[in-house]
Tab-separated table of C-alpha atoms in Angstrom:
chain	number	residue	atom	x	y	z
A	5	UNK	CA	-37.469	-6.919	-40.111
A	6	UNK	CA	-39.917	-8.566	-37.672
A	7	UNK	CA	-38.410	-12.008	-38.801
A	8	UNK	CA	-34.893	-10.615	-37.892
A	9	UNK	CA	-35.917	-9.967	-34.422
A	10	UNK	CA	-37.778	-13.412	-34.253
A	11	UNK	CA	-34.665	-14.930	-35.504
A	12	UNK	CA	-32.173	-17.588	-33.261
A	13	UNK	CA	-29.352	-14.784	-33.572
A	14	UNK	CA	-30.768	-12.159	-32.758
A	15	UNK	CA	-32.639	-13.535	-29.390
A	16	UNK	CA	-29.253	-15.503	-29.039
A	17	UNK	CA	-27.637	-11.621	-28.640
A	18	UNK	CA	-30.041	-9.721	-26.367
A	19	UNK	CA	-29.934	-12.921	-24.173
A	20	UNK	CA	-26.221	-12.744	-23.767
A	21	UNK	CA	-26.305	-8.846	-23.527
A	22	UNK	CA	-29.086	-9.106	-20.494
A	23	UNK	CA	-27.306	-11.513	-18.654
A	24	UNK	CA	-23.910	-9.773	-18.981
A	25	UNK	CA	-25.657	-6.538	-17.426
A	26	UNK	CA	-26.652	-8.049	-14.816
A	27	UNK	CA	-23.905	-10.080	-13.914
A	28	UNK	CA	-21.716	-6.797	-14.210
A	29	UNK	CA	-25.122	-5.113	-12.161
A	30	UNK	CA	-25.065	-7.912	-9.241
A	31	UNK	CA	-21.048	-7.916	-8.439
A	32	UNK	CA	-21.474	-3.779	-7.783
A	33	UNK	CA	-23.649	-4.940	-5.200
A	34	UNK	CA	-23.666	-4.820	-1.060
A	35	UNK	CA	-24.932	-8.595	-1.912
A	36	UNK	CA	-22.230	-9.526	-3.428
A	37	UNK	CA	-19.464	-8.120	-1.849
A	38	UNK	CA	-21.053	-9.740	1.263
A	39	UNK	CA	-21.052	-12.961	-0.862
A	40	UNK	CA	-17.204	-11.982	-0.876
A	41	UNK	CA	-17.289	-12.186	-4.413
A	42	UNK	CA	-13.205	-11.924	-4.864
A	43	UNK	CA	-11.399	-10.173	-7.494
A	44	UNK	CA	-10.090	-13.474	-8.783
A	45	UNK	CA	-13.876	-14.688	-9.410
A	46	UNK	CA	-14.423	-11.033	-11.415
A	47	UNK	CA	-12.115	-11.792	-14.009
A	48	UNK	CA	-12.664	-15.371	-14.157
A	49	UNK	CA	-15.687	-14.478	-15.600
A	50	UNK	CA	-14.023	-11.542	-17.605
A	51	UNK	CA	-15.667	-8.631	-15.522
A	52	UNK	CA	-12.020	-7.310	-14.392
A	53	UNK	CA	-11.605	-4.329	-12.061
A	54	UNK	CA	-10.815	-1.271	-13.673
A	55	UNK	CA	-7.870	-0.861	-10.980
A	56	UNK	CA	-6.243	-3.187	-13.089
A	57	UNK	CA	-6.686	-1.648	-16.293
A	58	UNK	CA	-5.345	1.818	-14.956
A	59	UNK	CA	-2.564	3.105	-17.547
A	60	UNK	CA	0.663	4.156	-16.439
A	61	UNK	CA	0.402	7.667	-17.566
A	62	UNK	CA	-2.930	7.631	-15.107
A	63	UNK	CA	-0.965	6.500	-12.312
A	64	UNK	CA	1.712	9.230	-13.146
A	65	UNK	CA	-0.667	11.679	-12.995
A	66	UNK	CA	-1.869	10.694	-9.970
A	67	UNK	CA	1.162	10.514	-8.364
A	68	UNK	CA	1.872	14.165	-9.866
A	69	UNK	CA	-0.344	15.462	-7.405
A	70	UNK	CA	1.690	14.028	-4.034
A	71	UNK	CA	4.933	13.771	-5.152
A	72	UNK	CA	5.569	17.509	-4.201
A	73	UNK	CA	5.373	16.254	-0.540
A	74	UNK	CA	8.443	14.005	-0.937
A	75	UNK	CA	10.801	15.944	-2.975
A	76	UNK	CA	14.139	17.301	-1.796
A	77	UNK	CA	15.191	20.133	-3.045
A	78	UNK	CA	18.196	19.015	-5.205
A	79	UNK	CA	18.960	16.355	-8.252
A	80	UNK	CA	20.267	13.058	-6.927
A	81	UNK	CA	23.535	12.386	-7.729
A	82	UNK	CA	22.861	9.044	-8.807
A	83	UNK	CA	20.028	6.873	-8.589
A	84	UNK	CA	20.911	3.761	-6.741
A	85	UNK	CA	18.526	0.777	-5.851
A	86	UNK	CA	20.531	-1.998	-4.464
A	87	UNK	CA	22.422	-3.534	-7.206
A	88	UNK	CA	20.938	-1.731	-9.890
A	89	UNK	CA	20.878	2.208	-10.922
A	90	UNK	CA	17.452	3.809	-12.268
A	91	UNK	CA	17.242	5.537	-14.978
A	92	UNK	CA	19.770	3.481	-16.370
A	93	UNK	CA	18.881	-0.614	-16.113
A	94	UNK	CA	16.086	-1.532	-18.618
A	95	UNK	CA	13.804	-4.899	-18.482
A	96	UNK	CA	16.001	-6.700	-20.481
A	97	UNK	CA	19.187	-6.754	-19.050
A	98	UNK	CA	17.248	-6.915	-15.587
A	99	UNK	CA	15.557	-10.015	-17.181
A	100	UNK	CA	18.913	-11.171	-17.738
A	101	UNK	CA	20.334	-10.683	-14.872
A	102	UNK	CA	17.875	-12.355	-12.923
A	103	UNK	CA	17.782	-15.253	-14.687
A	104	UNK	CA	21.095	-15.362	-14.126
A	105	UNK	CA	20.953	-15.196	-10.573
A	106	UNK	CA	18.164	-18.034	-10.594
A	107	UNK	CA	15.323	-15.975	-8.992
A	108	UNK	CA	12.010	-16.631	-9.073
A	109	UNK	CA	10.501	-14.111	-11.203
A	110	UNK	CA	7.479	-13.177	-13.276
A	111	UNK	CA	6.886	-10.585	-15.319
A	112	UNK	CA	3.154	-8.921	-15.306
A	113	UNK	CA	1.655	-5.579	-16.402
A	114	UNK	CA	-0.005	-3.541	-13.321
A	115	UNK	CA	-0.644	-0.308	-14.826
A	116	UNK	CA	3.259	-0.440	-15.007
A	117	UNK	CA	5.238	-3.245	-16.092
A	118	UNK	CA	6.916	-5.113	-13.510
A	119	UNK	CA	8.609	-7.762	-12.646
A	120	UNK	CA	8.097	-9.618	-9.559
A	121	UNK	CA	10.694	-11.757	-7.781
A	122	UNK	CA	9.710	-13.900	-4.553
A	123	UNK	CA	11.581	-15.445	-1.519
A	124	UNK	CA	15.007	-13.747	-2.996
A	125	UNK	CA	18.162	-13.958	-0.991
A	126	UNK	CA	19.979	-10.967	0.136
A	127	UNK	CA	23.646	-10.890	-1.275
A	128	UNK	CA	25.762	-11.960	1.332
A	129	UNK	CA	23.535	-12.550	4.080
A	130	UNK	CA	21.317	-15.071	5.773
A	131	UNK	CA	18.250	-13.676	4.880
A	132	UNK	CA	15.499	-14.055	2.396
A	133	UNK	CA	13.392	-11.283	1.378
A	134	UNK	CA	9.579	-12.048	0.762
A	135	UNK	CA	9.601	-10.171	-2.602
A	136	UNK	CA	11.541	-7.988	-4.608
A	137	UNK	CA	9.678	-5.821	-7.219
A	138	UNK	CA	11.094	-4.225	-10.505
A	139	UNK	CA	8.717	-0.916	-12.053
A	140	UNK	CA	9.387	-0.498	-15.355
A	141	UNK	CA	8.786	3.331	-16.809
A	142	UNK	CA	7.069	3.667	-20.913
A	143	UNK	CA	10.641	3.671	-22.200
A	144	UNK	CA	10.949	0.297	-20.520
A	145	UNK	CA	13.684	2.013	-17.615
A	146	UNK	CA	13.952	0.445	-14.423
A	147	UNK	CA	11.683	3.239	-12.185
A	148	UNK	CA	11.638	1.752	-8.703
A	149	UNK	CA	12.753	-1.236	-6.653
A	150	UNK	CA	11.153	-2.522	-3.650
A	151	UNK	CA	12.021	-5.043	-1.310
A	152	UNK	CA	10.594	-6.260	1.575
A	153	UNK	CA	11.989	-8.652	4.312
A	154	UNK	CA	9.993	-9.765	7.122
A	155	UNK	CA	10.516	-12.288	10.876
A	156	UNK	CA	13.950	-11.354	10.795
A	157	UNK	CA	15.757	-11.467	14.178
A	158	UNK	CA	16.762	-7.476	15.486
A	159	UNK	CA	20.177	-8.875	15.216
A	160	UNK	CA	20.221	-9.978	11.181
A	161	UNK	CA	18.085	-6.599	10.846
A	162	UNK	CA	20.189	-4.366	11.985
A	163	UNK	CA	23.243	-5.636	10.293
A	164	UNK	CA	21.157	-5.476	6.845
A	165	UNK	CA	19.916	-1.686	7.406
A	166	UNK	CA	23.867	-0.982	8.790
A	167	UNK	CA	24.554	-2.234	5.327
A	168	UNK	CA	22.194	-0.965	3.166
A	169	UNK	CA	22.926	2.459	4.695
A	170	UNK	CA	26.470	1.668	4.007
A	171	UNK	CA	25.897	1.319	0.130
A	172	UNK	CA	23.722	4.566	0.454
A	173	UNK	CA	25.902	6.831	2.492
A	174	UNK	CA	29.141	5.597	-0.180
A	175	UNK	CA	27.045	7.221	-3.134
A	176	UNK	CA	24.812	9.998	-1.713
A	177	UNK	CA	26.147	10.809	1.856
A	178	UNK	CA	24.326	11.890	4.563
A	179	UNK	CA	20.711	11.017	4.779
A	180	UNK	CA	17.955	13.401	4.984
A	181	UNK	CA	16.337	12.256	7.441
A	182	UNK	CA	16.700	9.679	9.962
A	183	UNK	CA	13.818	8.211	13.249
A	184	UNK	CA	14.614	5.135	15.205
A	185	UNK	CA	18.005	3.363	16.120
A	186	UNK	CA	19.120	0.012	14.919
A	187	UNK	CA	19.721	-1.604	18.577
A	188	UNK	CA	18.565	-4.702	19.656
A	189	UNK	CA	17.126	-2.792	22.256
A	190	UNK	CA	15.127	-0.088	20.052
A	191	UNK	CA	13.701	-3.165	18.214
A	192	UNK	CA	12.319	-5.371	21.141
A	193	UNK	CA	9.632	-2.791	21.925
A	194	UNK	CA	6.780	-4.091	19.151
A	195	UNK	CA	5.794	-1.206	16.674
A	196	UNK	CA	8.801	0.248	17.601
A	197	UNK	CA	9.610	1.680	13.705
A	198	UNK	CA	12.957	3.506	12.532
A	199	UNK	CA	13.431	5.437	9.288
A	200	UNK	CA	16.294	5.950	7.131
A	201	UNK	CA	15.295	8.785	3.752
A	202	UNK	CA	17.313	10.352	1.436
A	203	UNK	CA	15.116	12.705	-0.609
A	204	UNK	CA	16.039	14.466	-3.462
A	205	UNK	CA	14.221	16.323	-6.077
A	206	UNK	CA	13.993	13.633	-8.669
A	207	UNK	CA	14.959	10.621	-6.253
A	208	UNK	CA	13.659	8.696	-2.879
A	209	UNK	CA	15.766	6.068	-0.917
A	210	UNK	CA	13.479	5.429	2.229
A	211	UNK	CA	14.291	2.262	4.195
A	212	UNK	CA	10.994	1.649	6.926
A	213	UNK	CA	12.040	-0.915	9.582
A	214	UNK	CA	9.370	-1.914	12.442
A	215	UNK	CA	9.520	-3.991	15.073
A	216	UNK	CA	5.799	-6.327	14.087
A	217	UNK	CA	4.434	-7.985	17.075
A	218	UNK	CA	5.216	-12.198	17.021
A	219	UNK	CA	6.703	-11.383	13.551
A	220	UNK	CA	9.953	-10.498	14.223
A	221	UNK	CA	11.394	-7.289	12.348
A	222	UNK	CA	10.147	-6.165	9.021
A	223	UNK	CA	12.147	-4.199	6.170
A	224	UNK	CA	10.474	-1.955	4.007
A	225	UNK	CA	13.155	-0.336	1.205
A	226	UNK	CA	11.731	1.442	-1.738
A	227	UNK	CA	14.348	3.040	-4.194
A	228	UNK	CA	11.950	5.170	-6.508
A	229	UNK	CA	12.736	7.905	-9.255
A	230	UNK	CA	10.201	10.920	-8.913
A	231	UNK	CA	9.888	12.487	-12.075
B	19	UNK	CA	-3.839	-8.399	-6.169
B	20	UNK	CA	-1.230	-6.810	-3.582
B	21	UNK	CA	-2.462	-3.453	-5.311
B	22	UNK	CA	-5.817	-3.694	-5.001
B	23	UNK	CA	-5.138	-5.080	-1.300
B	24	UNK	CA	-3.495	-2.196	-0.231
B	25	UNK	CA	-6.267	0.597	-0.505
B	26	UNK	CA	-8.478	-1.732	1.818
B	27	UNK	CA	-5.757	-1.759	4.311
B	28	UNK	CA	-5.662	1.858	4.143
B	29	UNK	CA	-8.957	2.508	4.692
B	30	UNK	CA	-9.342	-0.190	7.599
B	31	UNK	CA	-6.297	0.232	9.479
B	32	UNK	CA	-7.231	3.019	12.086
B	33	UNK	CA	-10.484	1.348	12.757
B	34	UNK	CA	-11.635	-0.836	15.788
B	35	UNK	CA	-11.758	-4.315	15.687
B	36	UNK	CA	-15.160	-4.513	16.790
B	37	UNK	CA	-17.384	-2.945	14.289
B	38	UNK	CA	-19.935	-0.999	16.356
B	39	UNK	CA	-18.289	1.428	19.033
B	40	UNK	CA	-19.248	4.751	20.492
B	41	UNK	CA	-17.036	7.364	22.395
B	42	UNK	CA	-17.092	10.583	23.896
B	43	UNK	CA	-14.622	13.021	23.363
B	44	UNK	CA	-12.965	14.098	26.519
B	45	UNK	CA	-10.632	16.018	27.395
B	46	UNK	CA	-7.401	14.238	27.913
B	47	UNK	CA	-7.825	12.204	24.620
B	48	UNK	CA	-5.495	11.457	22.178
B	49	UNK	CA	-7.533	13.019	19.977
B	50	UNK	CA	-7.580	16.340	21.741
B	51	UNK	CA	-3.788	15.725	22.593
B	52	UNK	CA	-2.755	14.950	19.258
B	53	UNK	CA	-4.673	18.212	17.498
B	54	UNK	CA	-8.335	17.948	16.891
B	55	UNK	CA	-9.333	17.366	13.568
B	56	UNK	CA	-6.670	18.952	11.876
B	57	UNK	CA	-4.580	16.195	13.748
B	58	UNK	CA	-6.562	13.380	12.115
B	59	UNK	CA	-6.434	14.956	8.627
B	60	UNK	CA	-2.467	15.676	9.100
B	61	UNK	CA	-2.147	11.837	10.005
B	62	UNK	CA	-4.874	10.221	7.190
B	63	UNK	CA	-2.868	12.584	4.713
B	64	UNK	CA	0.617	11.643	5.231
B	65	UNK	CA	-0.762	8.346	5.213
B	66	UNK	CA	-1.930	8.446	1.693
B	67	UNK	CA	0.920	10.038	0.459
B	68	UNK	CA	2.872	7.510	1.725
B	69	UNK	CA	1.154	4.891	-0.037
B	70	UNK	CA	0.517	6.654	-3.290
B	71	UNK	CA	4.215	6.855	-3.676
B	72	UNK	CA	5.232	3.561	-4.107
B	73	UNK	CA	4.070	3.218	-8.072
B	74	UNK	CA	2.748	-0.159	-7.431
B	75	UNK	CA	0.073	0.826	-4.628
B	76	UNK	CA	-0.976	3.815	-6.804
B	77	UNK	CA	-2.196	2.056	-9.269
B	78	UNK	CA	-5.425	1.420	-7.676
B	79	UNK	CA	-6.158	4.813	-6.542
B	80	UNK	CA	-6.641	5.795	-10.184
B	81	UNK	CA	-10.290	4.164	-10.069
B	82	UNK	CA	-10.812	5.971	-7.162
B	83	UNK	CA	-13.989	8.394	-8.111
B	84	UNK	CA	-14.901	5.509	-10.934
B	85	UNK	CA	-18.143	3.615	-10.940
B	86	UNK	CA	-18.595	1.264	-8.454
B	87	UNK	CA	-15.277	2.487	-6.579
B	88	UNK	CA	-15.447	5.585	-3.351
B	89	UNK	CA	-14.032	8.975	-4.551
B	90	UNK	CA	-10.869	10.099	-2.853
B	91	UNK	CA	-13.128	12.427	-0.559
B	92	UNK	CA	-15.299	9.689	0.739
B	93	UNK	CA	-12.374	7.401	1.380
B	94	UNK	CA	-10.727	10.461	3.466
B	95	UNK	CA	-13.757	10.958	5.041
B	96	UNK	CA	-14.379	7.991	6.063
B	97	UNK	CA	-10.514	7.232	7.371
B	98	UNK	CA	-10.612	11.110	8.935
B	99	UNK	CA	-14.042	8.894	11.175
B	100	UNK	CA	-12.518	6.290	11.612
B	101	UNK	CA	-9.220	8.101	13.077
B	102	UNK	CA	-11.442	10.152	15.066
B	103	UNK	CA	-13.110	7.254	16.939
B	104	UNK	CA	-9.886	5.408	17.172
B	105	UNK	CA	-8.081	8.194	19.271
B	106	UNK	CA	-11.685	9.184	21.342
B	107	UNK	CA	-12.905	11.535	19.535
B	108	UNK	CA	-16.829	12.082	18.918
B	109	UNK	CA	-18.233	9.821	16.517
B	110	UNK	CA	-19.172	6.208	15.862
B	111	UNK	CA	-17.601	3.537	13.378
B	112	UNK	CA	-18.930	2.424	10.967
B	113	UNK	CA	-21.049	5.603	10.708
B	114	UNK	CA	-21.963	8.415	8.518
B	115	UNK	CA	-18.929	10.778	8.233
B	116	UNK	CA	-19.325	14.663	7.628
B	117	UNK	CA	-15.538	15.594	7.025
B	118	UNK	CA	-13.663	16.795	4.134
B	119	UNK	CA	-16.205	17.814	1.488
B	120	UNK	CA	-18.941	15.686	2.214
B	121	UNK	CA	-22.458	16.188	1.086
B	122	UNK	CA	-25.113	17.502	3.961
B	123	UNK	CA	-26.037	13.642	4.412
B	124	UNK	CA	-22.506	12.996	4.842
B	125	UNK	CA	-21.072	9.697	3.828
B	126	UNK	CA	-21.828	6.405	4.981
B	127	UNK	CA	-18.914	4.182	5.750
B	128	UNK	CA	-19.597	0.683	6.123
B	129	UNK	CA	-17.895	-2.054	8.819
B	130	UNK	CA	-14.478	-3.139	8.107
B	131	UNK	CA	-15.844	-7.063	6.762
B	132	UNK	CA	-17.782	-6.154	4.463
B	133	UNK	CA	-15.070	-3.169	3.068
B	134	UNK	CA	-12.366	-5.686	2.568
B	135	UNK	CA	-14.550	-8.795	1.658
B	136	UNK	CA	-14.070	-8.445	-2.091
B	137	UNK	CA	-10.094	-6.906	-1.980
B	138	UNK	CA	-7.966	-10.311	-1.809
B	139	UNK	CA	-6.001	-8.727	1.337
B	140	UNK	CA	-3.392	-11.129	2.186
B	141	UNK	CA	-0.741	-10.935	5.520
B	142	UNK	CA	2.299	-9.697	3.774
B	143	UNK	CA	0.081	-6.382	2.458
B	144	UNK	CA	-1.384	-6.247	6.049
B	145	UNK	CA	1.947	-5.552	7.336
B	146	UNK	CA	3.525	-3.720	4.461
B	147	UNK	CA	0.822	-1.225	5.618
B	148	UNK	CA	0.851	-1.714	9.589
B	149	UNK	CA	5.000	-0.350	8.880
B	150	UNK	CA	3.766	2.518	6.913
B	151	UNK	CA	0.801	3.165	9.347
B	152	UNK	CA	2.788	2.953	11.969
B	153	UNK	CA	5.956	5.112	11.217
B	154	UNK	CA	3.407	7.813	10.041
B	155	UNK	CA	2.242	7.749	13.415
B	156	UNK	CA	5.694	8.381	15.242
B	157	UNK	CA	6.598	10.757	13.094
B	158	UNK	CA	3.831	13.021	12.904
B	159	UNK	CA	5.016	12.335	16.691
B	160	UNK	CA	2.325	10.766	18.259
B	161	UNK	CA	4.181	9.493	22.101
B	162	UNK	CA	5.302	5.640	21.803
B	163	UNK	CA	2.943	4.983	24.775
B	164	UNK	CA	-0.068	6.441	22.971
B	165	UNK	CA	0.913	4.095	19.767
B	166	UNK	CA	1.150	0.919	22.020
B	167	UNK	CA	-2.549	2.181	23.129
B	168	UNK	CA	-3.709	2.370	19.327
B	169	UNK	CA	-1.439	-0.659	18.548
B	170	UNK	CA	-3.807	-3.405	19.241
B	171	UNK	CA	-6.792	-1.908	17.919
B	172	UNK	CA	-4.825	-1.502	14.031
B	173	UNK	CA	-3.633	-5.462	14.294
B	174	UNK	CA	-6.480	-6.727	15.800
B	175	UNK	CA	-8.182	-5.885	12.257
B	176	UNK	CA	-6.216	-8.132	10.613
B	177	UNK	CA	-8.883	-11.443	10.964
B	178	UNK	CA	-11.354	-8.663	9.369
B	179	UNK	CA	-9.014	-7.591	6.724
B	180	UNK	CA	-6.914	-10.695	5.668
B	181	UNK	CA	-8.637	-12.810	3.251
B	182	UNK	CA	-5.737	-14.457	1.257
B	183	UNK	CA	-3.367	-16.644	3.419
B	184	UNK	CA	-0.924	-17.104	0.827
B	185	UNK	CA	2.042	-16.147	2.867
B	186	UNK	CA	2.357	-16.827	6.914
């Protein structure tokens, strides 16, 4: 027994052990975050943040708890999210489809599976948006769409949120809830912000739009299913 | 790394740029105009809800109460200060923070620099969260003239926030 612990291995083992506790000890530190020991750096080394090992199902439960804040008090007609429909697309034929279209896309697993698309053009318009994000549900069902534009000139912003509230108002009618205008005027004051929703008991279309000082306007549209 | 960005921005954004400040509560303060306390809390909750909606921001609220990571009440807390300061209320940021349901010592909540040092922040999550910040703000109805007052205090954070430049 004593010539086990003597032996190469076994020294070889508690070494490594001691030194991975204390790596993983040190990085929890006020030393090292002032070191600004970056996420990046954590899982070079393999000590990843548990953010980034969160399940889905945790992050559904989580949600669970304010979702009740945000839902309308009927079932969405449909479930539409720019081009697509949720619910109903799955990763496949979104895969596909983007291909197709000759985005720049990755797919990655952040609790959820997504798939992330950046500098995308808006369909029939002069403006790019920075990304475009695809969440994926367990069954592999497109869950939510987000897109988000930003240094856009008050003039092409307002003619994409006339538009966007076109496709919205053609499928689910009137909104639910509507702050701001869409005038040049409205969106020279900086942090001036408008808000177009349309909440429903299973379904959010809310479009965020704010005038960001030297940056132009910024779009925010999130199309999410809220089971 | 947008994820884990985006909690950092929430807990920074309604904080001063400088990282030491002190003010008295008076009357004719936002903070008195805008409600008190329960105020703060409406605005620091609608905030969070706001964020843990969108499935991809959620994600890293999950650790939240893990080792190593604040529990939801401490990050509240500390936002609920920070709020408080912002809009001249009593208090002092970075401080120790006695709302929501913290212990008799209250929580300590640390500068803005060191918060965000480890949370690969870049500019597009800065203002993904300066929109949501800000439209919780006017529509919890705070007067556009009071928001152009707390306005440069929420993007003068972003040199203290922003550590990836990926994106302009």
């Amino acid at each position: 027994m004593k010539e086990f612990f003597r032996s190469r291995f076994c020294r070889g083992v508690l070494g490594f052990t001691t030194a991975t506790l204390l790596i993983v000890a040190f990085v929890h530190t006020e030393i090292a975050k002032k070191l600004s020991l970056s996420p990046d750096v954590l899982a070079w080394i393999g000590v990843a943040c548990p953010a980034s090992l969160a399940t889905s199902a945790q992050v559904d439960e989580l949600r669970q708890e304010v979702l009740s804040d945000l839902r309308g008090k009927e079932k969405a007609p449909s479930y539409p999210a720019l081009d697509w429909s949720l619910n109903r697309a799955n990763e496949k034929g979104l895969l596909r489809q983007l291909r197709m279209k000759q985005f720049d896309c990755e797919g990655k697993i952040k609790s959820y599976r997504v798939i992330e698309c950046k500098r995308v053009p808006a369909k029939n318009e002069n403006i790019i948006a920075d990304k475009l994000i695809f969440v994926m549900d367990e069954d592999q069902k497109l869950m939510a769409v987000e897109v988000f534009y930003r240094q856009l000139s008050s003039q092409y912003a307002i003619r994409h949120l006339q538009k966007v509230f076109t496709a919205l108002k053609k499928q689910l009618g009137k909104p639910s809830y509507q702050m701001g205008s869409w005038t040049p005027d409205y969106f020279r004051k900086e942090m001036n912000s408008s808000i177009l929703e349309y909440k429903y008991q299973d379904y959010l279309a809310k479009v965020t739009a704010t005038r960001l000082p030297k940056k132009g306007v910024a779009i925010y549209e999130q199309y999410l299913l809220l089971r | 790394m947008f994820k884990v960005g985006v909690l950092s921005i929430i807990s920074m954004i309604f904080v001063v740029r400088a990282f030491s400040y002190d003010l008295d509560a008076s009357s004719g303060s936002l903070y008195d105009k805008y409600g008190g306390q329960a105020g703060v809390q409406k605005i620091v909750d609608e905030s969070v809800v706001a964020l843990l909606a969108d499935p991809t921001v959620a994600s890293y609220y999950v650790v939240i109460g893990q080792s190593g990571h604040d529990t939801a009440d401490r990050l509240k807390s500390c936002l609920d200060l920070q709020f408080t300061v912002l809009m001249g209320g009593l208090g002092k940021y970075p401080g120790v923070s006695h709302y929501r349901n913290a212990p008799k010592r209250g929580y300590t909540c640390e500068n803005m620099k060191v918060a965000h040092s480890d949370l690969g922040i870049n500019n597009q999550a800065f203002d993904q969260f300066v929109m949501i910040l800000g439209s919780v703000l006017q529509r919890a109805g705070v007067d556009r003239k009071d928001v152009d007052i707390l306005a440069p205090t929420l993007l003068g954070l972003r040199s203290d926030v922003v550590t990836k430049t990926i994106l302009p």
